[in-house]
Amino acid sequence: MGQPAVKSLPLWQRIASDLERLIDEGEFAARFPGELELADRYGVSRGTVRKALQPLRDRGVISSERGRAPRVIDTVGASSYGPIYSLHETVRGWGLRQTNVVLRQGTTRHERVAAKLRLPADTEFFHLARVRLADGTPFAADRLWIPLETARPMLNADFTDVAVYQQLRDKCGVTITGGYEELRPVIADSTLAQALECEQGTAVFKNERLSAGPVGAVEFRETYIVGERLSVVRSFGKGPPPERADGPVDDDEWWKTVE
């Protein structure tokens, strides 16, 4: 399929994710293959292909006109990891090296994060907290949660200089297809100021993101960005965003490295 198979995911979902990747890379810009051609390509039944194509049609990624072959509708604004902007790619696009200092990487349960993603309260998550650097200068810090059922192959991944969405795509077979995010200014407390190497009380942007994949909500993320060090303007996603729950996640001093 052009990427590692992820046996924990249904076959149709793996095909849908692979098609998303190929669309984002521009392979089908001139012509999108028909169902029979895709069935032969992936060695599956036509019914499996139809099931894989349905979420792409539902989100408007490909057309669904009766009696006409499907076509790619729009891939403008897509990054290498799907139709979602990536800070990692943004920084690299400026000719800078984007690296990460990983503070936490492992598993956890978090009731409020589960509520954000409309999942059971006892859901186990893959959790990553990191400080992000551009040519060695901290410009952002974030923490994110992805259901462990999806992200288990990422537990031992090296995130020093690799994007999360790249690992999610390559190791887990999941491409982000859209989402919801909210950006608002906040004041850096002492722990966040230390992580970002700025003065306590500095105004930073807090970005909350809910990301979705082919079968629903995938990730909740909080990113803190030093406004004077980064500016990003991009379109984001396709189709309706996942539902969100009100209320912030608890603001503990999570930037400190856990022994």
Short mmCIF file of C-alpha atoms in Angstrom, two decimals:
data_model
loop_
_atom_site.label_atom_id
_atom_site.label_comp_id
_atom_site.label_asym_id
_atom_site.label_seq_id
_atom_site.Cartn_x
_atom_site.Cartn_y
_atom_site.Cartn_z
CA MET A 1 0.00 0.00 0.00
CA GLY A 2 3.00 2.30 0.01
CA GLN A 3 3.22 2.42 3.83
CA PRO A 4 3.51 -0.09 6.68
CA ALA A 5 0.35 -2.14 7.23
CA VAL A 6 -1.26 -1.62 10.61
CA LYS A 7 -3.02 -4.87 11.41
CA SER A 8 -4.94 -3.42 14.35
CA LEU A 9 -6.94 -1.24 11.95
CA PRO A 10 -9.67 -2.61 9.62
CA LEU A 11 -8.50 -3.20 6.06
CA TRP A 12 -10.86 -0.61 4.60
CA GLN A 13 -9.55 1.99 7.08
CA ARG A 14 -5.95 1.27 6.12
CA ILE A 15 -6.88 1.70 2.46
CA ALA A 16 -8.73 4.97 3.21
CA SER A 17 -5.69 6.30 5.06
CA ASP A 18 -3.35 5.28 2.26
CA LEU A 19 -5.57 6.97 -0.32
CA GLU A 20 -5.55 10.12 1.81
CA ARG A 21 -1.76 10.05 1.81
CA LEU A 22 -1.58 9.59 -1.96
CA ILE A 23 -4.09 12.38 -2.53
CA ASP A 24 -2.06 14.71 -0.29
CA GLU A 25 1.07 13.84 -2.27
CA GLY A 26 -0.71 14.79 -5.50
CA GLU A 27 -0.72 11.35 -7.12
CA PHE A 28 -4.35 11.62 -8.24
CA ALA A 29 -4.36 15.28 -9.28
CA ALA A 30 -4.95 14.38 -12.94
CA ARG A 31 -7.22 11.37 -12.47
CA PHE A 32 -8.63 9.39 -9.55
CA PRO A 33 -8.85 5.60 -10.21
CA GLY A 34 -12.19 3.82 -10.36
CA GLU A 35 -13.40 1.20 -7.90
CA LEU A 36 -12.35 -1.80 -9.99
CA GLU A 37 -8.90 -0.33 -10.53
CA LEU A 38 -8.51 0.31 -6.79
CA ALA A 39 -9.75 -3.20 -5.96
CA ASP A 40 -7.04 -4.64 -8.23
CA ARG A 41 -4.43 -2.24 -6.84
CA TYR A 42 -5.04 -3.26 -3.21
CA GLY A 43 -6.04 -6.86 -3.86
CA VAL A 44 -9.43 -6.52 -2.15
CA SER A 45 -13.09 -6.77 -3.07
CA ARG A 46 -15.02 -3.91 -4.65
CA GLY A 47 -17.14 -3.75 -1.49
CA THR A 48 -14.04 -3.06 0.62
CA VAL A 49 -13.01 -0.31 -1.78
CA ARG A 50 -16.46 1.27 -1.56
CA LYS A 51 -16.25 1.27 2.22
CA ALA A 52 -12.80 2.89 2.08
CA LEU A 53 -14.03 5.57 -0.34
CA GLN A 54 -17.12 6.47 1.68
CA PRO A 55 -15.39 8.62 4.35
CA LEU A 56 -13.50 10.44 1.58
CA ARG A 57 -16.80 11.20 -0.14
CA ASP A 58 -18.46 12.20 3.12
CA ARG A 59 -15.77 14.78 3.84
CA GLY A 60 -15.71 16.10 0.28
CA VAL A 61 -12.17 14.92 -0.46
CA ILE A 62 -13.39 13.17 -3.62
CA SER A 63 -16.55 13.74 -5.64
CA SER A 64 -19.58 11.45 -5.39
CA GLU A 65 -21.55 12.31 -8.53
CA ARG A 66 -23.83 9.50 -9.75
CA GLY A 67 -22.65 7.91 -12.99
CA ARG A 68 -19.30 9.70 -12.99
CA ALA A 69 -15.87 8.55 -11.88
CA PRO A 70 -14.72 10.09 -8.58
CA ARG A 71 -12.20 12.90 -8.69
CA VAL A 72 -10.10 14.74 -6.11
CA ILE A 73 -11.93 17.93 -5.17
CA ASP A 74 -9.30 19.94 -3.32
CA THR A 75 -5.95 19.44 -1.68
CA VAL A 76 -4.95 23.11 -1.23
CA GLY A 77 -3.36 23.83 2.13
CA ALA A 78 -2.37 20.24 2.80
CA SER A 79 0.90 19.39 4.48
CA SER A 80 2.82 16.18 3.96
CA TYR A 81 0.83 14.67 6.81
CA GLY A 82 -2.69 15.55 5.60
CA PRO A 83 -4.86 18.64 5.13
CA ILE A 84 -3.67 20.23 8.37
CA TYR A 85 -0.92 22.76 8.89
CA SER A 86 2.17 21.53 10.68
CA LEU A 87 4.44 23.75 12.78
CA HIS A 88 7.20 21.28 12.03
CA GLU A 89 6.84 21.85 8.28
CA THR A 90 6.33 25.60 8.73
CA VAL A 91 9.65 26.01 10.53
CA ARG A 92 11.48 23.77 8.06
CA GLY A 93 9.94 25.79 5.23
CA TRP A 94 11.73 28.85 6.57
CA GLY A 95 15.03 27.04 6.25
CA LEU A 96 15.35 26.43 10.00
CA ARG A 97 15.87 23.14 11.80
CA GLN A 98 12.90 22.12 13.97
CA THR A 99 13.85 19.90 16.90
CA ASN A 100 12.14 18.86 20.12
CA VAL A 101 13.11 18.42 23.74
CA VAL A 102 10.85 15.62 24.96
CA LEU A 103 9.66 16.10 28.55
CA ARG A 104 7.19 13.25 28.79
CA GLN A 105 6.44 10.29 26.56
CA GLY A 106 4.34 7.38 27.69
CA THR A 107 0.83 6.31 28.63
CA THR A 108 -1.75 7.94 30.86
CA ARG A 109 -5.44 8.20 31.61
CA HIS A 110 -6.99 11.66 31.69
CA GLU A 111 -10.70 12.04 32.29
CA ARG A 112 -10.96 15.60 30.97
CA VAL A 113 -9.02 14.80 27.80
CA ALA A 114 -11.30 11.81 27.27
CA ALA A 115 -14.27 14.18 27.55
CA LYS A 116 -12.71 16.47 24.95
CA LEU A 117 -12.49 13.53 22.56
CA ARG A 118 -15.93 12.14 23.53
CA LEU A 119 -14.33 8.91 24.77
CA PRO A 120 -14.93 6.84 27.93
CA ALA A 121 -13.37 8.37 31.04
CA ASP A 122 -11.00 5.42 31.54
CA THR A 123 -9.55 5.58 28.00
CA GLU A 124 -5.79 5.04 27.97
CA PHE A 125 -3.78 7.56 25.96
CA PHE A 126 -0.38 7.94 24.41
CA HIS A 127 0.91 11.20 25.92
CA LEU A 128 3.71 13.44 24.66
CA ALA A 129 4.95 16.73 26.15
CA ARG A 130 7.78 18.62 24.51
CA VAL A 131 9.49 21.97 23.94
CA ARG A 132 9.92 22.84 20.27
CA LEU A 133 13.03 24.59 18.95
CA ALA A 134 13.84 26.46 15.76
CA ASP A 135 17.60 26.42 15.19
CA GLY A 136 17.98 25.82 18.93
CA THR A 137 15.65 28.61 20.10
CA PRO A 138 12.44 27.60 21.92
CA PHE A 139 9.38 28.95 20.12
CA ALA A 140 6.61 26.65 21.36
CA ALA A 141 5.77 23.96 23.87
CA ASP A 142 2.94 21.48 23.66
CA ARG A 143 1.36 18.40 25.12
CA LEU A 144 -0.89 16.02 23.26
CA TRP A 145 -2.97 12.90 23.81
CA ILE A 146 -3.89 10.21 21.27
CA PRO A 147 -5.85 7.07 22.21
CA LEU A 148 -3.34 4.33 22.92
CA GLU A 149 -5.31 1.91 20.75
CA THR A 150 -4.32 4.10 17.81
CA ALA A 151 -0.89 5.35 18.88
CA ARG A 152 0.71 2.32 20.55
CA PRO A 153 3.42 2.01 17.82
CA MET A 154 4.56 5.55 18.78
CA LEU A 155 5.45 4.68 22.38
CA ASN A 156 9.13 4.15 21.61
CA ALA A 157 9.40 6.52 18.66
CA ASP A 158 12.15 9.15 18.61
CA PHE A 159 10.56 12.61 18.43
CA THR A 160 13.82 14.57 18.55
CA ASP A 161 13.39 15.90 15.01
CA VAL A 162 10.36 14.07 13.61
CA ALA A 163 6.79 15.41 13.39
CA VAL A 164 4.06 13.66 15.38
CA TYR A 165 1.80 13.51 12.32
CA GLN A 166 4.55 11.84 10.32
CA GLN A 167 4.91 9.14 13.00
CA LEU A 168 1.12 8.82 13.22
CA ARG A 169 0.92 8.28 9.48
CA ASP A 170 3.96 6.05 9.02
CA LYS A 171 3.74 3.93 12.17
CA CYS A 172 -0.02 3.88 12.81
CA GLY A 173 -1.49 4.23 9.32
CA VAL A 174 -3.61 7.24 10.34
CA THR A 175 -3.72 10.57 8.49
CA ILE A 176 -5.30 13.62 10.10
CA THR A 177 -8.14 14.85 7.89
CA GLY A 178 -9.42 17.91 9.74
CA GLY A 179 -10.35 19.29 13.11
CA TYR A 180 -11.12 22.22 15.33
CA GLU A 181 -8.80 24.61 17.09
CA GLU A 182 -9.04 27.71 19.25
CA LEU A 183 -6.26 30.27 19.67
CA ARG A 184 -6.24 32.73 22.58
CA PRO A 185 -3.64 34.79 24.47
CA VAL A 186 -2.51 33.73 27.94
CA ILE A 187 0.26 34.77 30.34
CA ALA A 188 3.27 32.51 30.83
CA ASP A 189 3.67 31.28 34.40
CA SER A 190 7.08 30.49 35.87
CA THR A 191 7.30 26.88 34.61
CA LEU A 192 6.17 27.74 31.09
CA ALA A 193 8.48 30.78 30.99
CA GLN A 194 11.39 28.56 31.99
CA ALA A 195 10.55 26.03 29.27
CA LEU A 196 10.24 28.72 26.59
CA GLU A 197 13.17 30.82 27.87
CA CYS A 198 11.07 33.95 28.13
CA GLU A 199 10.15 36.29 30.98
CA GLN A 200 7.44 35.24 33.41
CA GLY A 201 4.31 37.18 32.48
CA THR A 202 5.12 37.17 28.75
CA ALA A 203 2.02 37.01 26.57
CA VAL A 204 1.90 33.73 24.64
CA PHE A 205 -0.69 32.16 22.40
CA LYS A 206 -2.43 29.03 23.64
CA ASN A 207 -3.76 26.86 20.84
CA GLU A 208 -6.18 24.02 21.64
CA ARG A 209 -6.62 21.54 18.82
CA LEU A 210 -8.99 18.62 18.30
CA SER A 211 -7.90 16.55 15.31
CA ALA A 212 -9.89 13.95 13.42
CA GLY A 213 -8.99 11.03 11.16
CA PRO A 214 -10.98 8.84 8.79
CA VAL A 215 -13.13 7.37 11.57
CA GLY A 216 -13.43 10.22 14.07
CA ALA A 217 -11.51 12.10 16.78
CA VAL A 218 -7.82 11.20 17.01
CA GLU A 219 -5.93 13.79 19.06
CA PHE A 220 -6.28 16.55 21.64
CA ARG A 221 -3.37 18.99 21.80
CA GLU A 222 -2.43 22.16 23.68
CA THR A 223 0.35 24.30 22.22
CA TYR A 224 1.84 27.44 23.77
CA ILE A 225 3.59 29.73 21.27
CA VAL A 226 5.74 32.78 21.96
CA GLY A 227 3.96 35.30 19.73
CA GLU A 228 7.05 37.32 18.83
CA ARG A 229 8.84 34.20 17.61
CA LEU A 230 6.27 32.66 15.25
CA SER A 231 3.41 33.62 12.96
CA VAL A 232 1.28 31.06 11.12
CA VAL A 233 -1.59 31.67 8.68
CA ARG A 234 -3.01 28.56 7.00
CA SER A 235 -6.31 26.98 6.05
CA PHE A 236 -7.21 23.94 8.16
CA GLY A 237 -8.97 20.70 7.34
CA LYS A 238 -11.93 19.52 5.34
CA GLY A 239 -15.46 18.70 6.37
CA PRO A 240 -17.15 19.17 9.73
CA PRO A 241 -14.94 19.38 12.84
CA PRO A 242 -15.23 16.85 15.67
CA GLU A 243 -17.48 17.80 18.58
CA ARG A 244 -15.83 19.55 21.50
CA ALA A 245 -16.48 19.70 25.21
CA ASP A 246 -16.19 22.99 27.10
CA GLY A 247 -13.72 23.62 29.89
CA PRO A 248 -9.91 23.59 30.03
CA VAL A 249 -7.75 20.68 30.96
CA ASP A 250 -6.28 21.09 34.44
CA ASP A 251 -3.27 23.41 34.44
CA ASP A 252 -0.75 21.46 36.51
CA GLU A 253 2.97 22.10 36.25
CA TRP A 254 3.34 19.49 33.55
CA TRP A 255 6.34 21.11 31.88
CA LYS A 256 8.62 19.74 34.57
CA THR A 257 10.34 16.53 33.54
CA VAL A 258 9.00 13.47 35.32
CA GLU A 259 11.61 11.24 36.89
#
